[in-house]
mmCIF file of C-alpha atoms in Angstrom:
data_model
loop_
_atom_site.group_PDB
_atom_site.id
_atom_site.type_symbol
_atom_site.label_atom_id
_atom_site.label_comp_id
_atom_site.label_asym_id
_atom_site.label_seq_id
_atom_site.Cartn_x
_atom_site.Cartn_y
_atom_site.Cartn_z
ATOM 1 C CA MET A 1 -6.721 -32.692 -12.663
ATOM 2 C CA GLN A 2 -3.936 -33.094 -9.837
ATOM 3 C CA ILE A 3 -1.499 -30.122 -9.477
ATOM 4 C CA ALA A 4 1.735 -30.208 -7.342
ATOM 5 C CA ILE A 5 3.457 -27.642 -6.356
ATOM 6 C CA LEU A 6 6.833 -28.124 -4.996
ATOM 7 C CA LEU A 7 7.562 -25.917 -2.133
ATOM 8 C CA TYR A 8 11.036 -25.875 -0.161
ATOM 9 C CA ASP A 9 12.538 -23.556 2.296
ATOM 10 C CA GLY A 10 14.554 -20.596 -0.100
ATOM 11 C CA VAL A 11 11.780 -20.273 -2.552
ATOM 12 C CA THR A 12 10.250 -17.318 -3.586
ATOM 13 C CA ALA A 13 7.037 -16.802 -3.021
ATOM 14 C CA LEU A 14 5.699 -15.072 -5.907
ATOM 15 C CA ASP A 15 7.533 -17.963 -8.392
ATOM 16 C CA ALA A 16 4.562 -20.665 -6.961
ATOM 17 C CA ILE A 17 1.361 -18.118 -5.912
ATOM 18 C CA GLY A 18 1.935 -16.973 -9.807
ATOM 19 C CA PRO A 19 0.993 -20.661 -11.266
ATOM 20 C CA TYR A 20 -1.096 -21.109 -8.008
ATOM 21 C CA ASP A 21 -3.460 -18.579 -8.726
ATOM 22 C CA VAL A 22 -3.735 -19.414 -11.634
ATOM 23 C CA LEU A 23 -3.786 -23.053 -12.399
ATOM 24 C CA LYS A 24 -6.346 -23.471 -8.950
ATOM 25 C CA LEU A 25 -9.257 -21.196 -11.865
ATOM 26 C CA MET A 26 -8.988 -24.508 -13.972
ATOM 27 C CA PRO A 27 -11.855 -26.998 -14.240
ATOM 28 C CA ALA A 28 -11.412 -29.502 -11.430
ATOM 29 C CA ALA A 29 -7.532 -28.120 -10.509
ATOM 30 C CA ASP A 30 -7.236 -30.720 -7.799
ATOM 31 C CA VAL A 31 -3.386 -28.720 -6.342
ATOM 32 C CA ARG A 32 -1.535 -29.549 -3.711
ATOM 33 C CA LEU A 33 1.726 -28.171 -2.065
ATOM 34 C CA VAL A 34 4.118 -30.207 -1.637
ATOM 35 C CA THR A 35 7.522 -30.580 0.027
ATOM 36 C CA ALA A 36 10.031 -32.827 0.824
ATOM 37 C CA ASP A 37 8.997 -32.427 4.664
ATOM 38 C CA ALA A 38 6.238 -31.536 6.320
ATOM 39 C CA GLY A 39 5.657 -28.816 8.377
ATOM 40 C CA GLU A 40 6.103 -25.193 7.646
ATOM 41 C CA ILE A 41 7.996 -24.033 4.409
ATOM 42 C CA ALA A 42 10.576 -20.584 5.231
ATOM 43 C CA THR A 43 10.134 -18.333 1.357
ATOM 44 C CA ASP A 44 13.501 -16.606 0.893
ATOM 45 C CA GLY A 45 11.600 -13.913 2.827
ATOM 46 C CA PRO A 46 9.817 -13.314 6.400
ATOM 47 C CA LEU A 47 6.182 -15.221 5.209
ATOM 48 C CA LYS A 48 6.255 -18.609 5.706
ATOM 49 C CA LEU A 49 3.599 -21.230 3.743
ATOM 50 C CA VAL A 50 2.122 -24.018 5.122
ATOM 51 C CA ALA A 51 2.900 -27.866 2.095
ATOM 52 C CA GLY A 52 -0.358 -29.485 2.981
ATOM 53 C CA GLU A 53 1.475 -32.776 2.139
ATOM 54 C CA THR A 54 4.349 -34.508 1.711
ATOM 55 C CA ILE A 55 6.063 -35.364 -1.989
ATOM 56 C CA GLU A 56 5.660 -39.266 -0.960
ATOM 57 C CA SER A 57 1.938 -38.249 -1.004
ATOM 58 C CA VAL A 58 1.156 -36.904 -4.271
ATOM 59 C CA PRO A 59 3.461 -39.449 -6.551
ATOM 60 C CA ARG A 60 1.334 -39.660 -10.004
ATOM 61 C CA PRO A 61 0.710 -35.674 -10.760
ATOM 62 C CA ASP A 62 -0.813 -34.494 -13.464
ATOM 63 C CA ILE A 63 1.433 -31.319 -13.907
ATOM 64 C CA VAL A 64 3.901 -30.650 -11.885
ATOM 65 C CA VAL A 65 5.390 -27.268 -11.255
ATOM 66 C CA VAL A 66 8.798 -25.641 -9.379
ATOM 67 C CA PRO A 67 9.654 -22.746 -8.393
ATOM 68 C CA GLY A 68 12.870 -20.816 -7.854
ATOM 69 C CA GLY A 69 14.523 -19.475 -5.311
ATOM 70 C CA PRO A 70 17.646 -18.777 -3.180
ATOM 71 C CA GLY A 71 16.830 -22.027 -2.049
ATOM 72 C CA ALA A 72 16.630 -24.201 -5.293
ATOM 73 C CA LEU A 73 20.701 -24.778 -5.202
ATOM 74 C CA ALA A 74 20.003 -26.508 -2.337
ATOM 75 C CA ALA A 75 16.923 -28.189 -3.273
ATOM 76 C CA SER A 76 18.306 -29.602 -6.261
ATOM 77 C CA ARG A 77 21.147 -31.636 -3.776
ATOM 78 C CA ASP A 78 18.198 -33.418 -1.665
ATOM 79 C CA GLU A 79 18.302 -37.218 -3.353
ATOM 80 C CA ARG A 80 14.242 -36.986 -2.873
ATOM 81 C CA VAL A 81 12.780 -34.469 -4.068
ATOM 82 C CA LEU A 82 14.895 -36.233 -7.342
ATOM 83 C CA ARG A 83 13.494 -38.558 -6.889
ATOM 84 C CA TRP A 84 9.943 -37.609 -6.818
ATOM 85 C CA LEU A 85 10.686 -34.812 -9.905
ATOM 86 C CA CYS A 86 12.134 -38.154 -12.601
ATOM 87 C CA GLY A 87 9.454 -40.344 -11.155
ATOM 88 C CA ALA A 88 6.580 -37.509 -11.887
ATOM 89 C CA HIS A 89 7.899 -36.801 -14.994
ATOM 90 C CA ASP A 90 7.480 -40.038 -16.021
ATOM 91 C CA HIS A 91 3.766 -39.399 -16.072
ATOM 92 C CA THR A 92 2.770 -36.105 -16.436
ATOM 93 C CA GLN A 93 1.058 -33.854 -18.581
ATOM 94 C CA PHE A 94 3.577 -30.757 -18.234
ATOM 95 C CA THR A 95 6.485 -30.575 -16.347
ATOM 96 C CA THR A 96 7.404 -26.723 -16.126
ATOM 97 C CA SER A 97 9.443 -24.229 -14.149
ATOM 98 C CA VAL A 98 9.632 -20.887 -13.445
ATOM 99 C CA CYS A 99 12.884 -18.997 -12.390
ATOM 100 C CA TRP A 100 15.943 -21.144 -10.665
ATOM 101 C CA GLY A 101 13.628 -23.618 -10.422
ATOM 102 C CA SER A 102 15.446 -24.575 -13.890
ATOM 103 C CA GLU A 103 18.398 -26.015 -11.214
ATOM 104 C CA LEU A 104 15.831 -28.270 -10.105
ATOM 105 C CA LEU A 105 14.904 -29.320 -13.288
ATOM 106 C CA GLY A 106 18.099 -29.513 -14.536
ATOM 107 C CA THR A 107 19.815 -31.537 -11.477
ATOM 108 C CA ALA A 108 17.090 -34.590 -12.267
ATOM 109 C CA GLY A 109 18.748 -34.431 -15.546
ATOM 110 C CA LEU A 110 15.337 -33.418 -16.611
ATOM 111 C CA LEU A 111 16.445 -31.017 -19.479
ATOM 112 C CA ARG A 112 18.831 -32.422 -21.418
ATOM 113 C CA GLY A 113 18.311 -31.649 -25.170
ATOM 114 C CA VAL A 114 15.861 -29.465 -24.137
ATOM 115 C CA ARG A 115 15.701 -25.504 -24.479
ATOM 116 C CA ALA A 116 14.350 -24.232 -21.808
ATOM 117 C CA THR A 117 14.656 -20.385 -19.844
ATOM 118 C CA SER A 118 15.307 -19.283 -16.703
ATOM 119 C CA HIS A 119 15.468 -16.125 -14.687
ATOM 120 C CA TRP A 120 17.914 -13.893 -16.659
ATOM 121 C CA LEU A 121 20.991 -14.003 -13.375
ATOM 122 C CA VAL A 122 21.185 -17.746 -14.580
ATOM 123 C CA ARG A 123 20.023 -18.928 -18.227
ATOM 124 C CA ASP A 124 23.484 -19.536 -19.372
ATOM 125 C CA GLU A 125 24.068 -22.446 -16.191
ATOM 126 C CA LEU A 126 20.585 -24.073 -18.828
ATOM 127 C CA ALA A 127 23.658 -25.533 -20.465
ATOM 128 C CA GLY A 128 25.755 -27.337 -17.497
ATOM 129 C CA HIS A 129 22.745 -29.771 -17.918
ATOM 130 C CA GLY A 130 23.142 -30.512 -21.279
ATOM 131 C CA ALA A 131 19.828 -27.361 -22.211
ATOM 132 C CA THR A 132 19.929 -25.556 -25.390
ATOM 133 C CA ALA A 133 19.716 -22.087 -23.475
ATOM 134 C CA VAL A 134 17.099 -19.686 -24.708
ATOM 135 C CA ASP A 135 16.087 -16.114 -24.976
ATOM 136 C CA GLU A 136 12.069 -16.361 -24.136
ATOM 137 C CA ARG A 137 9.591 -15.890 -21.456
ATOM 138 C CA VAL A 138 7.605 -18.781 -21.697
ATOM 139 C CA VAL A 139 9.459 -22.052 -23.483
ATOM 140 C CA VAL A 140 7.367 -24.929 -24.170
ATOM 141 C CA SER A 141 9.355 -28.576 -25.452
ATOM 142 C CA GLY A 142 7.312 -30.376 -25.291
ATOM 143 C CA ARG A 143 6.102 -32.141 -21.691
ATOM 144 C CA ILE A 144 8.664 -29.299 -20.987
ATOM 145 C CA ILE A 145 7.939 -25.439 -19.930
ATOM 146 C CA THR A 146 10.501 -23.579 -18.896
ATOM 147 C CA SER A 147 10.101 -19.317 -17.603
ATOM 148 C CA ALA A 148 12.268 -16.423 -16.949
ATOM 149 C CA GLY A 149 11.941 -14.871 -13.115
ATOM 150 C CA VAL A 150 9.809 -14.985 -10.998
ATOM 151 C CA SER A 151 6.938 -12.631 -12.227
ATOM 152 C CA ALA A 152 7.604 -14.908 -15.392
ATOM 153 C CA GLY A 153 5.522 -17.597 -13.810
ATOM 154 C CA ILE A 154 2.057 -15.978 -14.206
ATOM 155 C CA ASP A 155 2.919 -15.983 -18.369
ATOM 156 C CA MET A 156 3.842 -19.321 -18.098
ATOM 157 C CA ALA A 157 1.145 -21.291 -16.344
ATOM 158 C CA LEU A 158 -1.570 -19.319 -18.369
ATOM 159 C CA ARG A 159 0.097 -20.403 -21.019
ATOM 160 C CA LEU A 160 -0.377 -23.678 -19.421
ATOM 161 C CA ALA A 161 -3.799 -23.955 -18.975
ATOM 162 C CA ALA A 162 -4.212 -23.126 -23.101
ATOM 163 C CA LEU A 163 -2.188 -25.905 -23.849
ATOM 164 C CA SER A 164 -4.624 -27.708 -20.679
ATOM 165 C CA ALA A 165 -7.982 -27.043 -20.963
ATOM 166 C CA GLY A 166 -8.190 -24.430 -24.345
ATOM 167 C CA ALA A 167 -7.325 -20.675 -25.117
ATOM 168 C CA GLU A 168 -11.313 -20.406 -22.659
ATOM 169 C CA VAL A 169 -10.304 -21.237 -20.364
ATOM 170 C CA ALA A 170 -7.582 -19.393 -20.051
ATOM 171 C CA GLU A 171 -9.167 -16.297 -20.676
ATOM 172 C CA ARG A 172 -11.963 -16.966 -18.530
ATOM 173 C CA ILE A 173 -8.974 -17.560 -15.240
ATOM 174 C CA ALA A 174 -7.208 -13.859 -16.872
ATOM 175 C CA LEU A 175 -10.053 -12.330 -16.927
ATOM 176 C CA THR A 176 -10.707 -13.252 -13.287
ATOM 177 C CA LEU A 177 -7.030 -12.299 -12.426
ATOM 178 C CA GLU A 178 -7.529 -9.309 -14.402
ATOM 179 C CA TYR A 179 -3.985 -9.863 -15.529
ATOM 180 C CA ALA A 180 -3.905 -6.737 -18.073
ATOM 181 C CA PRO A 181 -0.198 -5.928 -16.886
ATOM 182 C CA GLU A 182 0.858 -2.291 -16.880
ATOM 183 C CA PRO A 183 4.211 -2.271 -15.316
ATOM 184 C CA PRO A 184 5.086 1.238 -14.409
ATOM 185 C CA LEU A 185 8.750 1.381 -15.457
ATOM 186 C CA ALA A 186 8.510 0.812 -19.372
ATOM 187 C CA GLY A 187 11.051 -1.676 -20.103
ATOM 188 C CA ALA A 188 12.924 -2.388 -16.528
ATOM 189 C CA GLY A 189 11.790 -5.173 -15.991
ATOM 190 C CA SER A 190 13.942 -6.892 -18.777
ATOM 191 C CA PRO A 191 17.675 -7.092 -18.590
ATOM 192 C CA ARG A 192 17.321 -6.109 -22.562
ATOM 193 C CA THR A 193 15.933 -3.139 -22.299
ATOM 194 C CA ALA A 194 16.619 -1.397 -18.632
ATOM 195 C CA ALA A 195 19.537 0.403 -17.332
ATOM 196 C CA PRO A 196 23.066 -1.454 -18.125
ATOM 197 C CA GLU A 197 24.147 0.139 -14.213
ATOM 198 C CA LEU A 198 21.470 -1.737 -12.990
ATOM 199 C CA VAL A 199 21.221 -4.980 -14.656
ATOM 200 C CA ALA A 200 25.853 -4.687 -14.536
ATOM 201 C CA GLY A 201 25.334 -4.556 -11.088
ATOM 202 C CA LEU A 202 22.870 -7.474 -10.692
ATOM 203 C CA ARG A 203 24.895 -9.457 -11.896
ATOM 204 C CA ALA A 204 27.707 -8.511 -9.969
ATOM 205 C CA GLY A 205 25.465 -8.922 -7.061
ATOM 206 C CA TYR A 206 25.104 -12.245 -8.015
ATOM 207 C CA ALA A 207 28.952 -13.361 -8.682
ATOM 208 C CA ARG A 208 29.002 -12.504 -5.294
ATOM 209 C CA SER A 209 26.578 -14.438 -3.508
ATOM 210 C CA ARG A 210 28.267 -17.467 -5.231
ATOM 211 C CA SER A 211 31.453 -17.198 -5.060
ATOM 212 C CA MET B 1 10.203 1.252 6.264
ATOM 213 C CA GLN B 2 7.879 -0.673 8.116
ATOM 214 C CA ILE B 3 4.818 -2.297 5.646
ATOM 215 C CA ALA B 4 2.566 -4.147 6.717
ATOM 216 C CA ILE B 5 0.616 -6.511 5.118
ATOM 217 C CA LEU B 6 -3.184 -7.159 6.266
ATOM 218 C CA LEU B 7 -4.421 -11.032 6.028
ATOM 219 C CA TYR B 8 -6.688 -12.564 6.513
ATOM 220 C CA ASP B 9 -9.068 -15.808 5.828
ATOM 221 C CA GLY B 10 -10.418 -16.243 2.268
ATOM 222 C CA VAL B 11 -7.362 -14.020 0.988
ATOM 223 C CA THR B 12 -6.565 -14.231 -2.054
ATOM 224 C CA ALA B 13 -2.949 -15.880 -2.446
ATOM 225 C CA LEU B 14 -1.350 -13.272 -5.047
ATOM 226 C CA ASP B 15 -2.837 -10.282 -4.001
ATOM 227 C CA ALA B 16 -0.736 -10.196 -0.646
ATOM 228 C CA ILE B 17 2.165 -11.852 -2.008
ATOM 229 C CA GLY B 18 2.592 -10.094 -5.484
ATOM 230 C CA PRO B 19 2.886 -6.812 -3.538
ATOM 231 C CA TYR B 20 4.810 -8.761 -0.516
ATOM 232 C CA ASP B 21 8.194 -9.768 -3.039
ATOM 233 C CA VAL B 22 8.058 -5.850 -4.156
ATOM 234 C CA LEU B 23 8.103 -4.717 -1.931
ATOM 235 C CA LYS B 24 10.265 -6.459 0.348
ATOM 236 C CA LEU B 25 13.009 -5.487 -1.975
ATOM 237 C CA MET B 26 13.079 -2.527 -1.352
ATOM 238 C CA PRO B 27 15.815 -0.876 1.369
ATOM 239 C CA ALA B 28 14.900 -0.852 4.961
ATOM 240 C CA ALA B 29 12.271 -3.084 4.378
ATOM 241 C CA ASP B 30 10.694 -4.450 7.407
ATOM 242 C CA VAL B 31 7.659 -6.621 7.043
ATOM 243 C CA ARG B 32 4.941 -7.493 8.418
ATOM 244 C CA LEU B 33 3.048 -9.819 7.491
ATOM 245 C CA VAL B 34 -0.459 -9.181 10.144
ATOM 246 C CA THR B 35 -3.721 -10.696 10.856
ATOM 247 C CA ALA B 36 -6.458 -10.455 13.606
ATOM 248 C CA ASP B 37 -6.020 -14.193 14.800
ATOM 249 C CA ALA B 38 -2.539 -14.709 14.924
ATOM 250 C CA GLY B 39 -2.113 -18.446 13.137
ATOM 251 C CA GLU B 40 -2.757 -19.823 9.517
ATOM 252 C CA ILE B 41 -4.755 -18.447 7.636
ATOM 253 C CA ALA B 42 -7.087 -20.644 4.960
ATOM 254 C CA THR B 43 -6.693 -18.397 1.239
ATOM 255 C CA ASP B 44 -9.023 -19.433 -1.177
ATOM 256 C CA GLY B 45 -7.723 -21.818 -2.017
ATOM 257 C CA PRO B 46 -5.860 -25.215 -0.589
ATOM 258 C CA LEU B 47 -2.160 -23.353 0.129
ATOM 259 C CA LYS B 48 -2.572 -21.590 3.989
ATOM 260 C CA LEU B 49 0.261 -18.464 4.330
ATOM 261 C CA VAL B 50 1.475 -18.430 8.894
ATOM 262 C CA ALA B 51 0.796 -14.408 9.549
ATOM 263 C CA GLY B 52 3.413 -13.296 11.572
ATOM 264 C CA GLU B 53 2.201 -11.201 13.978
ATOM 265 C CA THR B 54 -1.574 -9.669 15.418
ATOM 266 C CA ILE B 55 -2.052 -6.279 13.999
ATOM 267 C CA GLU B 56 -2.532 -5.286 17.685
ATOM 268 C CA SER B 57 1.575 -5.385 17.445
ATOM 269 C CA VAL B 58 2.057 -3.850 14.643
ATOM 270 C CA PRO B 59 -0.187 -0.509 15.050
ATOM 271 C CA ARG B 60 1.899 1.948 13.729
ATOM 272 C CA PRO B 61 3.382 0.674 10.034
ATOM 273 C CA ASP B 62 4.155 3.232 7.051
ATOM 274 C CA ILE B 63 3.052 0.756 4.283
ATOM 275 C CA VAL B 64 -0.249 -0.746 5.132
ATOM 276 C CA VAL B 65 -1.327 -3.115 2.295
ATOM 277 C CA VAL B 66 -5.243 -4.671 1.865
ATOM 278 C CA PRO B 67 -5.271 -7.860 -0.075
ATOM 279 C CA GLY B 68 -9.013 -8.912 -1.733
ATOM 280 C CA GLY B 69 -10.271 -12.366 -2.233
ATOM 281 C CA PRO B 70 -13.866 -13.653 -1.542
ATOM 282 C CA GLY B 71 -13.061 -13.371 2.787
ATOM 283 C CA ALA B 72 -12.967 -9.301 2.284
ATOM 284 C CA LEU B 73 -16.636 -8.517 3.073
ATOM 285 C CA ALA B 74 -16.673 -10.609 6.219
ATOM 286 C CA ALA B 75 -12.998 -9.483 6.736
ATOM 287 C CA SER B 76 -14.669 -5.807 6.304
ATOM 288 C CA ARG B 77 -16.873 -7.060 9.511
ATOM 289 C CA ASP B 78 -13.819 -7.762 11.469
ATOM 290 C CA GLU B 79 -14.558 -4.409 13.883
ATOM 291 C CA ARG B 80 -10.794 -4.619 15.465
ATOM 292 C CA VAL B 81 -9.349 -5.215 11.580
ATOM 293 C CA LEU B 82 -10.980 -1.521 10.940
ATOM 294 C CA ARG B 83 -10.108 0.030 14.740
ATOM 295 C CA TRP B 84 -6.570 -0.850 13.151
ATOM 296 C CA LEU B 85 -6.934 0.741 10.189
ATOM 297 C CA CYS B 86 -8.083 3.671 11.029
ATOM 298 C CA GLY B 87 -5.816 4.107 13.967
ATOM 299 C CA ALA B 88 -2.375 3.289 11.438
ATOM 300 C CA HIS B 89 -3.863 5.183 8.387
ATOM 301 C CA ASP B 90 -3.456 8.211 10.583
ATOM 302 C CA HIS B 91 0.483 7.957 10.504
ATOM 303 C CA THR B 92 1.318 6.466 7.304
ATOM 304 C CA GLN B 93 2.599 7.586 4.347
ATOM 305 C CA PHE B 94 0.573 5.740 2.399
ATOM 306 C CA THR B 95 -2.571 2.671 2.957
ATOM 307 C CA THR B 96 -3.474 1.000 -0.141
ATOM 308 C CA SER B 97 -5.376 -1.884 -1.498
ATOM 309 C CA VAL B 98 -5.313 -4.945 -4.495
ATOM 310 C CA CYS B 99 -8.803 -5.403 -5.220
ATOM 311 C CA TRP B 100 -11.602 -6.343 -2.982
ATOM 312 C CA GLY B 101 -8.930 -5.076 -0.906
ATOM 313 C CA SER B 102 -11.142 -1.994 -1.095
ATOM 314 C CA GLU B 103 -14.145 -3.025 1.099
ATOM 315 C CA LEU B 104 -11.925 -2.660 4.055
ATOM 316 C CA LEU B 105 -10.833 0.546 3.055
ATOM 317 C CA GLY B 106 -14.096 1.422 2.450
ATOM 318 C CA THR B 107 -15.860 -0.024 5.404
ATOM 319 C CA ALA B 108 -13.018 1.757 7.548
ATOM 320 C CA GLY B 109 -14.172 5.083 5.734
ATOM 321 C CA LEU B 110 -11.147 6.146 4.437
ATOM 322 C CA LEU B 111 -12.023 6.316 0.874
ATOM 323 C CA ARG B 112 -14.790 9.141 1.050
ATOM 324 C CA GLY B 113 -13.784 11.752 -1.071
ATOM 325 C CA VAL B 114 -11.334 9.765 -2.146
ATOM 326 C CA ARG B 115 -10.551 8.893 -6.430
ATOM 327 C CA ALA B 116 -10.833 4.679 -6.245
ATOM 328 C CA THR B 117 -10.348 1.314 -7.867
ATOM 329 C CA SER B 118 -10.916 -1.753 -7.069
ATOM 330 C CA HIS B 119 -11.537 -5.722 -9.458
ATOM 331 C CA TRP B 120 -13.625 -5.351 -12.361
ATOM 332 C CA LEU B 121 -16.186 -7.115 -11.520
ATOM 333 C CA VAL B 122 -16.825 -4.938 -7.646
ATOM 334 C CA ARG B 123 -15.904 -1.467 -9.021
ATOM 335 C CA ASP B 124 -19.085 -0.125 -8.886
ATOM 336 C CA GLU B 125 -19.021 -0.817 -5.586
ATOM 337 C CA LEU B 126 -16.756 2.404 -4.458
ATOM 338 C CA ALA B 127 -19.666 4.971 -4.599
ATOM 339 C CA GLY B 128 -21.162 3.388 -1.643
ATOM 340 C CA HIS B 129 -18.341 4.360 0.344
ATOM 341 C CA GLY B 130 -18.913 7.849 -0.704
ATOM 342 C CA ALA B 131 -15.396 6.801 -3.319
ATOM 343 C CA THR B 132 -15.423 7.431 -6.849
ATOM 344 C CA ALA B 133 -14.825 4.622 -9.082
ATOM 345 C CA VAL B 134 -12.345 5.172 -12.115
ATOM 346 C CA ASP B 135 -11.165 3.095 -13.988
ATOM 347 C CA GLU B 136 -7.154 2.429 -13.842
ATOM 348 C CA ARG B 137 -5.528 0.060 -13.198
ATOM 349 C CA VAL B 138 -4.204 1.412 -10.431
ATOM 350 C CA VAL B 139 -4.979 4.768 -8.855
ATOM 351 C CA VAL B 140 -3.098 7.994 -6.815
ATOM 352 C CA SER B 141 -5.016 9.547 -4.816
ATOM 353 C CA GLY B 142 -3.349 11.168 -1.353
ATOM 354 C CA ARG B 143 -1.539 8.433 0.916
ATOM 355 C CA ILE B 144 -4.665 6.510 -0.588
ATOM 356 C CA ILE B 145 -3.694 4.011 -3.268
ATOM 357 C CA THR B 146 -6.141 0.893 -4.492
ATOM 358 C CA SER B 147 -5.544 -1.002 -8.057
ATOM 359 C CA ALA B 148 -7.489 -3.038 -10.129
ATOM 360 C CA GLY B 149 -8.218 -7.142 -9.232
ATOM 361 C CA VAL B 150 -5.300 -10.022 -8.298
ATOM 362 C CA SER B 151 -2.175 -8.937 -10.468
ATOM 363 C CA ALA B 152 -2.770 -5.378 -10.380
ATOM 364 C CA GLY B 153 -1.386 -5.360 -6.934
ATOM 365 C CA ILE B 154 2.252 -6.244 -8.655
ATOM 366 C CA ASP B 155 1.652 -2.626 -10.696
ATOM 367 C CA MET B 156 1.025 -0.857 -7.612
ATOM 368 C CA ALA B 157 2.964 -2.043 -5.338
ATOM 369 C CA LEU B 158 5.882 -1.008 -8.101
ATOM 370 C CA ARG B 159 4.041 2.283 -8.524
ATOM 371 C CA LEU B 160 4.260 2.387 -4.735
ATOM 372 C CA ALA B 161 7.632 1.473 -4.376
ATOM 373 C CA ALA B 162 8.744 3.978 -6.997
ATOM 374 C CA LEU B 163 6.620 6.873 -4.981
ATOM 375 C CA SER B 164 8.343 6.281 -1.693
ATOM 376 C CA ALA B 165 11.690 5.123 -3.097
ATOM 377 C CA GLY B 166 12.603 6.313 -6.339
ATOM 378 C CA ALA B 167 11.947 5.884 -9.269
ATOM 379 C CA GLU B 168 15.925 4.022 -9.819
ATOM 380 C CA VAL B 169 14.703 1.266 -6.662
ATOM 381 C CA ALA B 170 11.758 0.274 -8.555
ATOM 382 C CA GLU B 171 13.336 -0.853 -11.800
ATOM 383 C CA ARG B 172 15.947 -2.594 -9.577
ATOM 384 C CA ILE B 173 12.695 -4.760 -7.849
ATOM 385 C CA ALA B 174 11.563 -5.316 -11.418
ATOM 386 C CA LEU B 175 14.426 -5.991 -12.867
ATOM 387 C CA THR B 176 14.644 -8.800 -9.547
ATOM 388 C CA LEU B 177 11.237 -10.023 -10.496
ATOM 389 C CA GLU B 178 11.930 -9.968 -14.961
ATOM 390 C CA TYR B 179 8.759 -8.022 -15.042
ATOM 391 C CA ALA B 180 8.611 -7.505 -18.267
ATOM 392 C CA PRO B 181 5.029 -9.463 -18.884
ATOM 393 C CA GLU B 182 3.665 -11.403 -22.125
ATOM 394 C CA PRO B 183 0.405 -12.084 -21.641
ATOM 395 C CA PRO B 184 -0.710 -15.035 -23.614
ATOM 396 C CA LEU B 185 -3.841 -14.694 -24.124
ATOM 397 C CA ALA B 186 -3.733 -10.971 -26.594
ATOM 398 C CA GLY B 187 -6.951 -8.258 -24.328
ATOM 399 C CA ALA B 188 -7.903 -11.165 -22.376
ATOM 400 C CA GLY B 189 -7.285 -10.266 -18.535
ATOM 401 C CA SER B 190 -9.767 -6.860 -19.220
ATOM 402 C CA PRO B 191 -13.556 -6.431 -19.851
ATOM 403 C CA ARG B 192 -12.527 -3.784 -22.090
ATOM 404 C CA THR B 193 -11.163 -5.950 -24.531
ATOM 405 C CA ALA B 194 -11.950 -9.969 -23.072
ATOM 406 C CA ALA B 195 -14.440 -11.811 -25.678
ATOM 407 C CA PRO B 196 -17.936 -10.533 -24.239
ATOM 408 C CA GLU B 197 -19.905 -14.119 -22.992
ATOM 409 C CA LEU B 198 -17.019 -14.077 -20.727
ATOM 410 C CA VAL B 199 -17.352 -10.517 -18.809
ATOM 411 C CA ALA B 200 -21.109 -11.268 -18.906
ATOM 412 C CA GLY B 201 -20.551 -15.295 -17.501
ATOM 413 C CA LEU B 202 -18.161 -13.853 -14.296
ATOM 414 C CA ARG B 203 -20.552 -10.975 -14.174
ATOM 415 C CA ALA B 204 -23.773 -13.687 -13.762
ATOM 416 C CA GLY B 205 -21.119 -16.062 -11.639
ATOM 417 C CA TYR B 206 -20.210 -12.794 -9.389
ATOM 418 C CA ALA B 207 -24.089 -12.093 -8.914
ATOM 419 C CA ARG B 208 -24.444 -15.360 -8.258
ATOM 420 C CA SER B 209 -22.156 -15.372 -5.114
ATOM 421 C CA ARG B 210 -23.511 -12.022 -3.361
ATOM 422 C CA SER B 211 -27.619 -13.318 -3.476
#
C-alpha cells in the first residue's frame, strides 16, 4: 500500500503530519514523502521537513495526500505537480486533501462535479474549481476525500484508513495515537460556534493576505 | 516568548508537530526546534525533520515541549539532554511533555511529587519517577504540564496557550487550525471505551517490545 504525501514550500506541517502518523500505522503501509524538487522543505514556520523522494519517482501511489498551507497557491501553479497529481489520480484508490490542499486538487481539475470541503476561510473558493462546497469536516466523494482546516487531516486519515483497511485497523490506530480529543476551549475551533469577532478578524486577515 | 521543542531520533512526529503548529501561532512566538546533535532527525517512520539548533544554543527557553516516541527511552539516557532539561526548567514559564516525553522529564527528576500523565500504555511507569499517575488527557501541575498519547499534544498546547497568553489567543489558534475534532470511530481513541481485545493486543505488543 504505497501512500504518497506531497510536500512543498509553505506547507503547514500539521496538515501533512496528522495524516502521516495515522496512515503509517496501516498494515503494509509504504509511506513516501514526495516533492517536486528533492531536498529540504520549508514549512510555514521555522521547521524544515526532508522529502525523501521526488514525485517522478512515485508515479503510481495507491493513496495520495495533499496537505494545505500558505504555499498551496504557489504549489498549484507548478505544472510538474499538477501533471503528477492527474497521472497518479488515474490509478489511486483514494486521492485526498487537507485544508487548502484542495487548491491543488481543484487546479488539477480533480474536483469538477465533486462535493468537497476545505479550510472554512477558503471553502467558498471551491466553486471556482467546479466543486460543490460542503460544510462538513470530511467529505468522501467516491475516490476523492477532502477535509477541513489543518487538524481535520487526522479525522480524514482515520476515515480513509477505515475505508481502505477496515474499521478495526482504524480503531487500533486511533487507540495507538490516543485520539480521544478534548478541545479545551468549547466551540472555538469552528466558525459556526466561535466568537463572531474572532471569525470576522480571521476573515479580514485572510482578505488582506489575498489582496 | 522562546519556545523550545526537543527533537531526537525515534520521536513520533505528531507528538512534536501538534504543539508546534499551535504554539507558533502565539503572539511573539519564537519557536526553536532543538536537538542534542545538529542535523537531521529520524522520526519513528520514513519522515526526517531538521532540527534548527542544538540544545546548548537555547539554554533559557520560556517554554519547553518534550514529545514522545519509541526513541524516548534512549533520549532519556543522554546526559546532555537531561542537563539541558534541568537547567532550562529552572527558568521556564512551563515545562511540558507529550506522550512518552514524560520519560525524559521523569528521568531528569522533574516529576517527583508531581501529578502527571502519559500515553495510556506507559502511564503506570510514572510512579517509578516519583510522580502520581493521573488518568486525564492534560494535567497541569504548577509549571509542569503533561499530556496523554500522541494526539493529546494538541489539547495540551491549547491549554498552554490559554495559560500563557490568555483564552482569546488560544481560541483564535483553535479557529485557525479548525480544531473541532470529529473522531470517526466513536470511543476508539481511549482504552476506557475502545474494544477490550484491541486494548489487550496493544498492551501485549508493548510488553513484548520492552522484554
